Short mmCIF file of C-alpha atoms in Angstrom, two decimals:
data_model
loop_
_atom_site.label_atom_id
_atom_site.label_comp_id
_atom_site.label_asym_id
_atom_site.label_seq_id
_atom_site.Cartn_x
_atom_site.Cartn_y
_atom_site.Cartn_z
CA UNK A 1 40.14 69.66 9.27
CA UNK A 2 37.46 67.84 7.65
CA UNK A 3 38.05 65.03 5.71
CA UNK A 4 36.70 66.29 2.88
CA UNK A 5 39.55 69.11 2.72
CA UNK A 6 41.95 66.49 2.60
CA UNK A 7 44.34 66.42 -0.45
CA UNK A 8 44.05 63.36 -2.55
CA UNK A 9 47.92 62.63 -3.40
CA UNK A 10 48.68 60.07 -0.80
CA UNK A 11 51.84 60.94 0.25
CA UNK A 12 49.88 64.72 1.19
CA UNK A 13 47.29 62.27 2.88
CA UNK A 14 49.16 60.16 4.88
CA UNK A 15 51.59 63.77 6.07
CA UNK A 16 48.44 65.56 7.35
CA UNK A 17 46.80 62.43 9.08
CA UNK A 18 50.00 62.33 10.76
CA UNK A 19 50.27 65.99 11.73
CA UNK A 20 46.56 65.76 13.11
CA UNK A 21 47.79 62.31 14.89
CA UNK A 22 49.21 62.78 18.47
CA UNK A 23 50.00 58.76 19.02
CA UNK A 24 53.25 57.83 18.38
CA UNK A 25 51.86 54.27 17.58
CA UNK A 26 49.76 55.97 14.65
CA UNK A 27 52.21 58.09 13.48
CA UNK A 28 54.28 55.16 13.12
CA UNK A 29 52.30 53.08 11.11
CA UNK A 30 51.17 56.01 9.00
CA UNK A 31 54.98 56.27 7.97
CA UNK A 32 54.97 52.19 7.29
CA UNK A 33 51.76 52.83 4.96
CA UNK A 34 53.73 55.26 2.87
CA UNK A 35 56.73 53.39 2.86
CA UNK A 36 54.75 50.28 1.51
CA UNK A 37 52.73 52.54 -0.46
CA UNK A 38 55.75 53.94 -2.71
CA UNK A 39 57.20 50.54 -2.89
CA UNK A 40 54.48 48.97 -3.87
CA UNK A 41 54.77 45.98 -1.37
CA UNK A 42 50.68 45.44 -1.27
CA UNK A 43 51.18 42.16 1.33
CA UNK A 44 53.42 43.95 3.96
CA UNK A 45 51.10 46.87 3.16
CA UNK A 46 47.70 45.11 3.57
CA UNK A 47 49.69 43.62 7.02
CA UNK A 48 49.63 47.46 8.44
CA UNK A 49 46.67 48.05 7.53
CA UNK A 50 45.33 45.02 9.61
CA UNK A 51 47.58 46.52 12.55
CA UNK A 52 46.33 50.06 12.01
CA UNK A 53 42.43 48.81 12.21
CA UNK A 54 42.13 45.72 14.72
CA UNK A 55 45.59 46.35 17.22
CA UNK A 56 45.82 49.83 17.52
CA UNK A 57 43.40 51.31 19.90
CA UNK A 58 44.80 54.92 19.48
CA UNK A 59 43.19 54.33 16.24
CA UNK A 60 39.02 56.03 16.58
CA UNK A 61 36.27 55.24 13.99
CA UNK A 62 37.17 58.88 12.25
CA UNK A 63 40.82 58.07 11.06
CA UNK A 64 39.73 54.98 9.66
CA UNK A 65 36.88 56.50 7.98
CA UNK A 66 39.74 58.80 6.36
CA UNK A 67 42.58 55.71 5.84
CA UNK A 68 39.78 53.86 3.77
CA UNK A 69 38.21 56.77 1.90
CA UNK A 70 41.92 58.35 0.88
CA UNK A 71 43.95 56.36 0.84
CA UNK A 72 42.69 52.83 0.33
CA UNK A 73 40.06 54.05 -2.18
CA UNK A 74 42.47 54.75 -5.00
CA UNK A 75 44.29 51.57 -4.95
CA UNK A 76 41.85 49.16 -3.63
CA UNK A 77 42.44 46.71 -6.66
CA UNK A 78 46.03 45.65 -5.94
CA UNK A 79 44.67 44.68 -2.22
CA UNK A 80 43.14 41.03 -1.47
CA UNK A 81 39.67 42.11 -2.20
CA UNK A 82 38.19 40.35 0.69
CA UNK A 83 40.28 42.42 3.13
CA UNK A 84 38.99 45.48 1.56
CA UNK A 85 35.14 44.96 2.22
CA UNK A 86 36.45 44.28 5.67
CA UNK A 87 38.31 47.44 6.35
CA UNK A 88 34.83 48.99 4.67
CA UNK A 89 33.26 47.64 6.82
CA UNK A 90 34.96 48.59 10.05
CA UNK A 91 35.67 52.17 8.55
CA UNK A 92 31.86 52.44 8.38
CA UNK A 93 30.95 50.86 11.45
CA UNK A 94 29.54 54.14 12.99
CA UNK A 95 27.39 55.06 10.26
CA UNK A 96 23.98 54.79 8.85
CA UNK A 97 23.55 51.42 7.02
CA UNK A 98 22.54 53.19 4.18
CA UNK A 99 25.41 55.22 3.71
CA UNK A 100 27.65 51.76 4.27
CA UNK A 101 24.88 49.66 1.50
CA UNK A 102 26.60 52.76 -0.80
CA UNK A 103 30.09 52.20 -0.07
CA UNK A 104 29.79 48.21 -0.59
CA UNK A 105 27.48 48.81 -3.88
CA UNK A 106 30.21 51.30 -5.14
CA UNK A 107 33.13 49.01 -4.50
CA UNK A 108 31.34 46.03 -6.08
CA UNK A 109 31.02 47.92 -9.15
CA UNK A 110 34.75 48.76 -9.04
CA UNK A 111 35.62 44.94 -8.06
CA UNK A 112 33.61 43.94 -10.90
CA UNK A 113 35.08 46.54 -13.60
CA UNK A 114 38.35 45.41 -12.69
CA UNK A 115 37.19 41.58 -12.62
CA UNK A 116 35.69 42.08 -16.25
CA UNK A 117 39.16 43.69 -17.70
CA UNK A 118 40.97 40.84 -16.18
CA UNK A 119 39.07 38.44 -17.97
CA UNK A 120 38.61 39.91 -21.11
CA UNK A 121 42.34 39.67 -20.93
CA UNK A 122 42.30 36.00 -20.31
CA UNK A 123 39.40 35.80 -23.06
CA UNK A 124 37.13 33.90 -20.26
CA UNK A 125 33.43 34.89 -20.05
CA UNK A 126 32.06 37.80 -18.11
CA UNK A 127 29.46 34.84 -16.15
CA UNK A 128 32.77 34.17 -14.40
CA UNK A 129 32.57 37.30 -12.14
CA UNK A 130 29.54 36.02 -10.69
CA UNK A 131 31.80 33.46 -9.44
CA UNK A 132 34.69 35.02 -7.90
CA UNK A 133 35.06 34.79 -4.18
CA UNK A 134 35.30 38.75 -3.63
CA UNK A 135 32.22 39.42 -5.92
CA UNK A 136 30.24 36.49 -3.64
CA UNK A 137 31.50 37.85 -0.22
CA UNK A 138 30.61 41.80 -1.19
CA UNK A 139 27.37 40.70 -2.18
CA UNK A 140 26.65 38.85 1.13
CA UNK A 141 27.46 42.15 3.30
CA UNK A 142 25.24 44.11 0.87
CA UNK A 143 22.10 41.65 1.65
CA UNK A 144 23.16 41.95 5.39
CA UNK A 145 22.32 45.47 4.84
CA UNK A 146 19.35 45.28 3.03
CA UNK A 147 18.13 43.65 6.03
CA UNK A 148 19.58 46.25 8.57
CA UNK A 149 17.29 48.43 6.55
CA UNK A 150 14.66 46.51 6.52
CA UNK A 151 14.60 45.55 2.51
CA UNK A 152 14.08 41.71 3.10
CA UNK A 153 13.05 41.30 -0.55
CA UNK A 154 15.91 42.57 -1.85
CA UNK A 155 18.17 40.72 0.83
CA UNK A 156 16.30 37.65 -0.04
CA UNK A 157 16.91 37.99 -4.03
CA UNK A 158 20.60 38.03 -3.10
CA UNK A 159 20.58 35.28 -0.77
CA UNK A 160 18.29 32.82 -3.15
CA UNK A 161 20.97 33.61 -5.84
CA UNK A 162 23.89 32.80 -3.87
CA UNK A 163 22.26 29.78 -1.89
CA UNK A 164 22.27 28.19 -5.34
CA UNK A 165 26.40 28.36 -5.55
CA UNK A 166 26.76 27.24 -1.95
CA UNK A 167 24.20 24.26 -1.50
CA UNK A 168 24.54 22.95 -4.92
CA UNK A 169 28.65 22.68 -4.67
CA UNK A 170 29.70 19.61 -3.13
CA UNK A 171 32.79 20.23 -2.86
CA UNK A 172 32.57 23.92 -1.69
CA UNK A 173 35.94 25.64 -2.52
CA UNK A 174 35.20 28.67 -1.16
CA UNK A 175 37.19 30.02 1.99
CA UNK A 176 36.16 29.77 5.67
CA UNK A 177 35.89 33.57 5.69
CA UNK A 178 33.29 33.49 2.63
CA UNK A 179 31.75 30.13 3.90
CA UNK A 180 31.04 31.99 7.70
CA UNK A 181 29.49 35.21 5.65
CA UNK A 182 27.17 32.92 4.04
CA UNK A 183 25.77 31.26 6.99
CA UNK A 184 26.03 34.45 9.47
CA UNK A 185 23.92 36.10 6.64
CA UNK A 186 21.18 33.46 6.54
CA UNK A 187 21.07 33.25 10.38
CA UNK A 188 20.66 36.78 10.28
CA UNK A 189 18.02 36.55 7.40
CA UNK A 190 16.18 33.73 9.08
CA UNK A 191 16.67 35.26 12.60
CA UNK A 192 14.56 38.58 11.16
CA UNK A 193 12.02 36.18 9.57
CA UNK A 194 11.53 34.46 13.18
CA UNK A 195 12.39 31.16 11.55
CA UNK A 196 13.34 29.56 14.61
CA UNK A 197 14.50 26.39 12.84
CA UNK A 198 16.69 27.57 10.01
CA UNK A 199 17.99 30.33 11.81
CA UNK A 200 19.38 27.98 15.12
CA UNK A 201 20.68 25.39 11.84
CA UNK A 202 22.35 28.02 10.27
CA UNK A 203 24.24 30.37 13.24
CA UNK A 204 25.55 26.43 14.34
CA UNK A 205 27.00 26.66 10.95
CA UNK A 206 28.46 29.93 11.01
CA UNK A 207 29.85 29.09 14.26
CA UNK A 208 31.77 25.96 12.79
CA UNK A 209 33.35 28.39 10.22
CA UNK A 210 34.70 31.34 12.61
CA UNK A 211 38.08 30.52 14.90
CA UNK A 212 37.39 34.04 16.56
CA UNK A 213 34.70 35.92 18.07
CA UNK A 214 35.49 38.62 20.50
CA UNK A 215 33.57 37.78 23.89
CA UNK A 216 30.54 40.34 22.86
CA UNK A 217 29.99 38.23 19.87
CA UNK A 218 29.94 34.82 21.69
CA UNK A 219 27.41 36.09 23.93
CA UNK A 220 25.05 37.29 21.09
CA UNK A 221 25.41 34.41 19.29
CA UNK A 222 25.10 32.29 22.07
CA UNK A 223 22.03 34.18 23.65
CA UNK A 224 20.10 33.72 19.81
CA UNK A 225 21.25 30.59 19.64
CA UNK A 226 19.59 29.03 22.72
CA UNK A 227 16.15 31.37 22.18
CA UNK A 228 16.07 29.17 18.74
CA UNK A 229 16.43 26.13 21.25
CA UNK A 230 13.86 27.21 23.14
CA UNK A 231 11.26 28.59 20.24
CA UNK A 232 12.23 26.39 17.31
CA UNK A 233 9.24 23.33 16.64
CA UNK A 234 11.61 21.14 15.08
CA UNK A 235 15.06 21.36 17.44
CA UNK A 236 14.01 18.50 20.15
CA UNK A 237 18.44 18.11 19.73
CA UNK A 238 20.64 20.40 21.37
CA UNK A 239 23.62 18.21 21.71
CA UNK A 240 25.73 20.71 19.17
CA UNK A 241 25.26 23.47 21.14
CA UNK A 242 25.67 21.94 24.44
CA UNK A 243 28.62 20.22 23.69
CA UNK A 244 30.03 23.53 22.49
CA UNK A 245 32.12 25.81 24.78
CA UNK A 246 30.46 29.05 23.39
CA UNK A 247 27.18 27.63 25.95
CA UNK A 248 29.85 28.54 28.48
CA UNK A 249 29.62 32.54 27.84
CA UNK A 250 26.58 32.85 29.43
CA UNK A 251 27.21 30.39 32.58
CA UNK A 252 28.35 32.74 35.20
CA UNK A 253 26.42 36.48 34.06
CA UNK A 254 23.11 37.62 33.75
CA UNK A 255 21.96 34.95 31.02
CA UNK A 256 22.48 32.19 33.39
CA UNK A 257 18.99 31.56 33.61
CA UNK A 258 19.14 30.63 29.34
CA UNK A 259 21.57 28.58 30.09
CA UNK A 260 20.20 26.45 32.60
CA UNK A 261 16.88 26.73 31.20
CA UNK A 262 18.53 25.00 27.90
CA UNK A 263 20.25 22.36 30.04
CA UNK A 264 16.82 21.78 32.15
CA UNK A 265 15.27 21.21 28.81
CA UNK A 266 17.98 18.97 27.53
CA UNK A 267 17.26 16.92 30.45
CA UNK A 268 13.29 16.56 30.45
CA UNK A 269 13.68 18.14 34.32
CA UNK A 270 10.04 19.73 34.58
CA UNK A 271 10.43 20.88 37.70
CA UNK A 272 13.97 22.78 37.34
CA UNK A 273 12.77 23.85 34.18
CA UNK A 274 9.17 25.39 35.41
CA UNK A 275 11.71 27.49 37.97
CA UNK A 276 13.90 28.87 35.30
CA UNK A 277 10.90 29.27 32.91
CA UNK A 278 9.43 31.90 35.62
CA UNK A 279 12.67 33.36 35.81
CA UNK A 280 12.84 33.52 31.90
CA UNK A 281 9.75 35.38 31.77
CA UNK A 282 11.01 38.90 34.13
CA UNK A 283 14.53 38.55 32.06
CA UNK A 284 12.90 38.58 28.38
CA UNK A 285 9.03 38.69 28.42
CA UNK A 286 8.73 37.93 24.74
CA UNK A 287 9.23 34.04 25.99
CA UNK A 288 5.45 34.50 27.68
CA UNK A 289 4.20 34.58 23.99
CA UNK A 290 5.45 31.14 23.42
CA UNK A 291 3.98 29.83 27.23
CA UNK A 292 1.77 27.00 25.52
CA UNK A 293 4.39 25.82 23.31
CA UNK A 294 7.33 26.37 25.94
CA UNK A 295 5.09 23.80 28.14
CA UNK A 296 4.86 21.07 25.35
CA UNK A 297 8.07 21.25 24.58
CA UNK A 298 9.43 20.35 28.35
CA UNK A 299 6.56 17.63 28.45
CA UNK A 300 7.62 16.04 24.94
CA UNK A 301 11.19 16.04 26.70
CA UNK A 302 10.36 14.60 29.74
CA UNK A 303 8.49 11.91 27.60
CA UNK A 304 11.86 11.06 26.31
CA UNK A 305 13.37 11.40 29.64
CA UNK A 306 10.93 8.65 31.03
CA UNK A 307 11.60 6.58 28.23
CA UNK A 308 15.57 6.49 28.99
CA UNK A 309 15.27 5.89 32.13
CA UNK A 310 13.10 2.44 32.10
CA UNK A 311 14.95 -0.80 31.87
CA UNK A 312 16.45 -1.91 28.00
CA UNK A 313 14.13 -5.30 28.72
CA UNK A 314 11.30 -3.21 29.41
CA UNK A 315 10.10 -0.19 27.20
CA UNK A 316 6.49 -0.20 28.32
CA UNK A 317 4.45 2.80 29.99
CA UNK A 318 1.26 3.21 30.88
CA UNK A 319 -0.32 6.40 30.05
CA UNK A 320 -0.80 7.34 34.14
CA UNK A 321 2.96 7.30 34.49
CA UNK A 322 3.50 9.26 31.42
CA UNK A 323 1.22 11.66 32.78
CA UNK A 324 2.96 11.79 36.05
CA UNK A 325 6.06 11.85 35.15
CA UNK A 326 5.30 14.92 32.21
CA UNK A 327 2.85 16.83 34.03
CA UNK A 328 0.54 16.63 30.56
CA UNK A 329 -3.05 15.41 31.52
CA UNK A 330 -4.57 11.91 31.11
CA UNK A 331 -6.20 12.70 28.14
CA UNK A 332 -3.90 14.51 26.38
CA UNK A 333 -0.88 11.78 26.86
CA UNK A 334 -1.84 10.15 23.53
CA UNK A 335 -1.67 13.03 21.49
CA UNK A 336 1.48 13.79 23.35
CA UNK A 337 2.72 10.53 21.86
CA UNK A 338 1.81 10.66 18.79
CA UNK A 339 3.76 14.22 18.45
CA UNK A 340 6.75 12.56 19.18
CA UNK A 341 6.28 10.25 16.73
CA UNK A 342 5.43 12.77 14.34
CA UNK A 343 8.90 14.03 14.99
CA UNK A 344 10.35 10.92 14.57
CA UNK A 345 11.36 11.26 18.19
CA UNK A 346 10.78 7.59 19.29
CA UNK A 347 9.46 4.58 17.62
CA UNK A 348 6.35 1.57 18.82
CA UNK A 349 3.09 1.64 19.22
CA UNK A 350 0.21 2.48 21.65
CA UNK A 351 -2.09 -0.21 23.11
CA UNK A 352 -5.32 1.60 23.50
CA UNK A 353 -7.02 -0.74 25.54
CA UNK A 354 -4.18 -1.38 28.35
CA UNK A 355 -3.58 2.54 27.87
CA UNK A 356 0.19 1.58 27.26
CA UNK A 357 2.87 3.22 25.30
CA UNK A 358 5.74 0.49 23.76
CA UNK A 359 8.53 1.53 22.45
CA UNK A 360 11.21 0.28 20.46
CA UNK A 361 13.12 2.88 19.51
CA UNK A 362 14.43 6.33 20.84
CA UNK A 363 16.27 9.45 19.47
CA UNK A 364 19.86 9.50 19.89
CA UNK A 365 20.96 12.74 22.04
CA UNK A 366 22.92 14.39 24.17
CA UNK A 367 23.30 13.09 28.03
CA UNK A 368 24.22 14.86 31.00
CA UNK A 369 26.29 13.16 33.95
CA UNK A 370 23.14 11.76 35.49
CA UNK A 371 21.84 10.52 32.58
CA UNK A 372 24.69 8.23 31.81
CA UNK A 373 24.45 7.33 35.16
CA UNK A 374 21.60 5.74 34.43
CA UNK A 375 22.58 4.45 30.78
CA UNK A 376 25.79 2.54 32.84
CA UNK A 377 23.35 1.18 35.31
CA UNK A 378 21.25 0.11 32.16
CA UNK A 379 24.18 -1.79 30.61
CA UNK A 380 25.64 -2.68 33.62
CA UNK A 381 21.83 -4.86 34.26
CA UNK A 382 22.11 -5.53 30.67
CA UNK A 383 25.71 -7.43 31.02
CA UNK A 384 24.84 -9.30 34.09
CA UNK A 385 21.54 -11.22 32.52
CA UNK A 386 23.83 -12.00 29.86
CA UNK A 387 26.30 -13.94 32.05
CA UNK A 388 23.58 -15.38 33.99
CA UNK A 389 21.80 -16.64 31.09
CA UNK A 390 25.58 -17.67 29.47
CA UNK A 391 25.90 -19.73 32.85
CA UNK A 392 22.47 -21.37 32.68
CA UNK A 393 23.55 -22.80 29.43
CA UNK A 394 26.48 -23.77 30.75
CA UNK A 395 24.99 -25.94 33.08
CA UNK A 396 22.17 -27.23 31.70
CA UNK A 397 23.58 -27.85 27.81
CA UNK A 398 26.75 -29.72 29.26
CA UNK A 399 24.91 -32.90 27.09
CA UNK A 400 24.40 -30.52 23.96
CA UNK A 401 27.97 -29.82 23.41
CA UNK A 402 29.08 -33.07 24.54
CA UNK A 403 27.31 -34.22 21.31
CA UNK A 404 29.00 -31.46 19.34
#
């Protein structure tokens, strides 16, 4: 039977899903739906309905596509609103985004009739609807879709509207769940637009806001979020994604090679990272189109790399072992330089005559195991000349302090 034969009284609904059901599982909760249904007990209800969708895998895409469009349809305003666009959402998984940008556009207009009696009821203005988290979240999935088909004006209307609610709230009351469809729609938004920067900024921030993602998920997002690494011209820090465990999801399968080309790079290792580079290329040739940048980038780090290592007394490189240790040419090791200060990536100066590089200052970041290594031995030199310098004055001001 198709489900357009289907009867619209519920309890008729719910009876011939059930005879067309062979799971005992589904047959079950199809009687606790009805039960909840005619006893109006919306929470326990909304509680199935979570079971029947995400824990029941007896359940296919076809009898949810019939659960939300018969029975959840025609009392969607007593349910939490939020939970609605997400059982929309899976219902329609398997279909054309356009025919799921139609189901979200019709239910916002229902969410906001209903909104609009409520208030008029509470005599508050209609601006108010605008406001309200379910109206916010719908809208988000609807410029998602504008995207999926392509309509990145339209998306971007939605998202410059709603960026205004978000950035300008300090104290953002808006739930995690709204909060993560924000960000996961501007890292899609800014993922399409190829903006490397904003759209590596924003997935971190989408990550922060989700407790769960299946293992599927972790590995997209994790896979994106390392290309932006790699491609973005302003990300020279990757200690929030290394330090986070998602990195881990690609360790030990076929995106190894991102991840140690991302931990190659973190560490300024040109070699390591010249061997995963090649290997980079045969897994996802689109990285070739970036070879020139790629190349600067691993220099710039290695740049910061030599810079750590040298002594905390002694911050002074000549340009020949800059250009040794970063495999950039002699006369390019200036304007090397001078791009990391552009990026405010170290402090000092350059003395063109000696062909020196002194610097006083240098980016915090992320370390590796070898790297503080080195950072111990620093302070470790570091602590001794101070006690051998406390025990010169010891010993030679013994007359000083006897006059104190």
């Amino acid at each position: 039977m198709s489900a357009m034969e289907l009867d619209t009284d519920i309890p008729t609904v719910l009876a011939t899903l059930r005879l067309e059901s062979e799971s005992e599982a589904v047959m079950n909760i199809l009687y606790q739906l009805e039960d909840f249904y005619e006893r109006k007990l919306w929470h326990q209800l909304t509680l199935s309905l979570e079971e029947f969708y995400y824990n029941t895998p007896e359940v296919d895409s076809n009898l949810k596509l019939k659960i939300y469009k018969f029975f959840i349809n025609q009392f969607a305003n007593n349910l939490n609103s939020i939970k609605v666009v997400d059982f929309l959402l899976n219902s329609f998984s398997g279909s054309n985004p356009q025919q799921t940008l139609d189901e979200l556009v019709e239910l916002k207009l229902k969410f906001t009739k209903n909104l609009k009696k409520e208030l008029s009821l509470q005599k508050q203005d209609d601006s108010a609807v605008e406001n309200d988290e379910s109206i916010i979240y719908i809208n988000l999935h609807i410029a998602r879709y504008y995207l999926l088909l392509n309509d990145v004006s339209k998306a971007d209307e939605i998202i410059e509207k709603l960026s205004l609610k978000f950035d300008s709230n300090s104290s953002n009351s808006y739930g995690n769940k709204v909060n993560a469809a924000y960000y996961f729609t501007k890292y899609e938004f800014y993922k399409y637009k190829q903006n490397y920067n904003l759209y590596y900024s924003n997935g971190l921030l989408y990550l922060s806001s989700v407790k769960d993602l299946s293992q599927q998920e972790q590995i997209g997002l994790c896979y994106d979020l390392c290309l932006a690494t790699l491609l973005g011209d302003q990300i020279y820090n990757f200690g929030e994604l290394i330090l986070h465990k998602i990195l881990d999801s690609i360790k030990d399968n076929e995106y190894a090679w991102l991840y140690n080309l991302v931990h190659t790079l973190n560490s300024g290792n040109l070699q390591e990272f010249n061997k995963w580079l090649a290997i980079a290329y045969e897994k996802a040739p689109q990285l070739k189109q970036s070879d020139l940048f790629l190349k600067q980038k691993i220099m710039i780090m290695s740049l910061l790399e030599l810079v750590s290592l040298q002594s905390t007394t002694n911050k002074v490189l000549t340009f020949k072992q800059i250009s040794d240790f970063t495999g950039a040419p002699l006369n390019d090791v200036e304007h090397l330089i001078i791009k990391c200060f552009s990026l405010n990536l170290i402090k000092g100066h350059i003395n063109q005559i000696d062909e020196t590089l002194v610097v006083s200052w240098l980016q915090p970041r992320i370390l590796n195991l070898d790297q503080i290594k080195v950072l111990y031995n620093h302070l470790t030199h570091w602590d001794q000349q101070v006690d051998k310098l406390a025990k010169e004055v010891y010993t030679n001001g013994g007359s000083i302090w006897a006059g104190v």
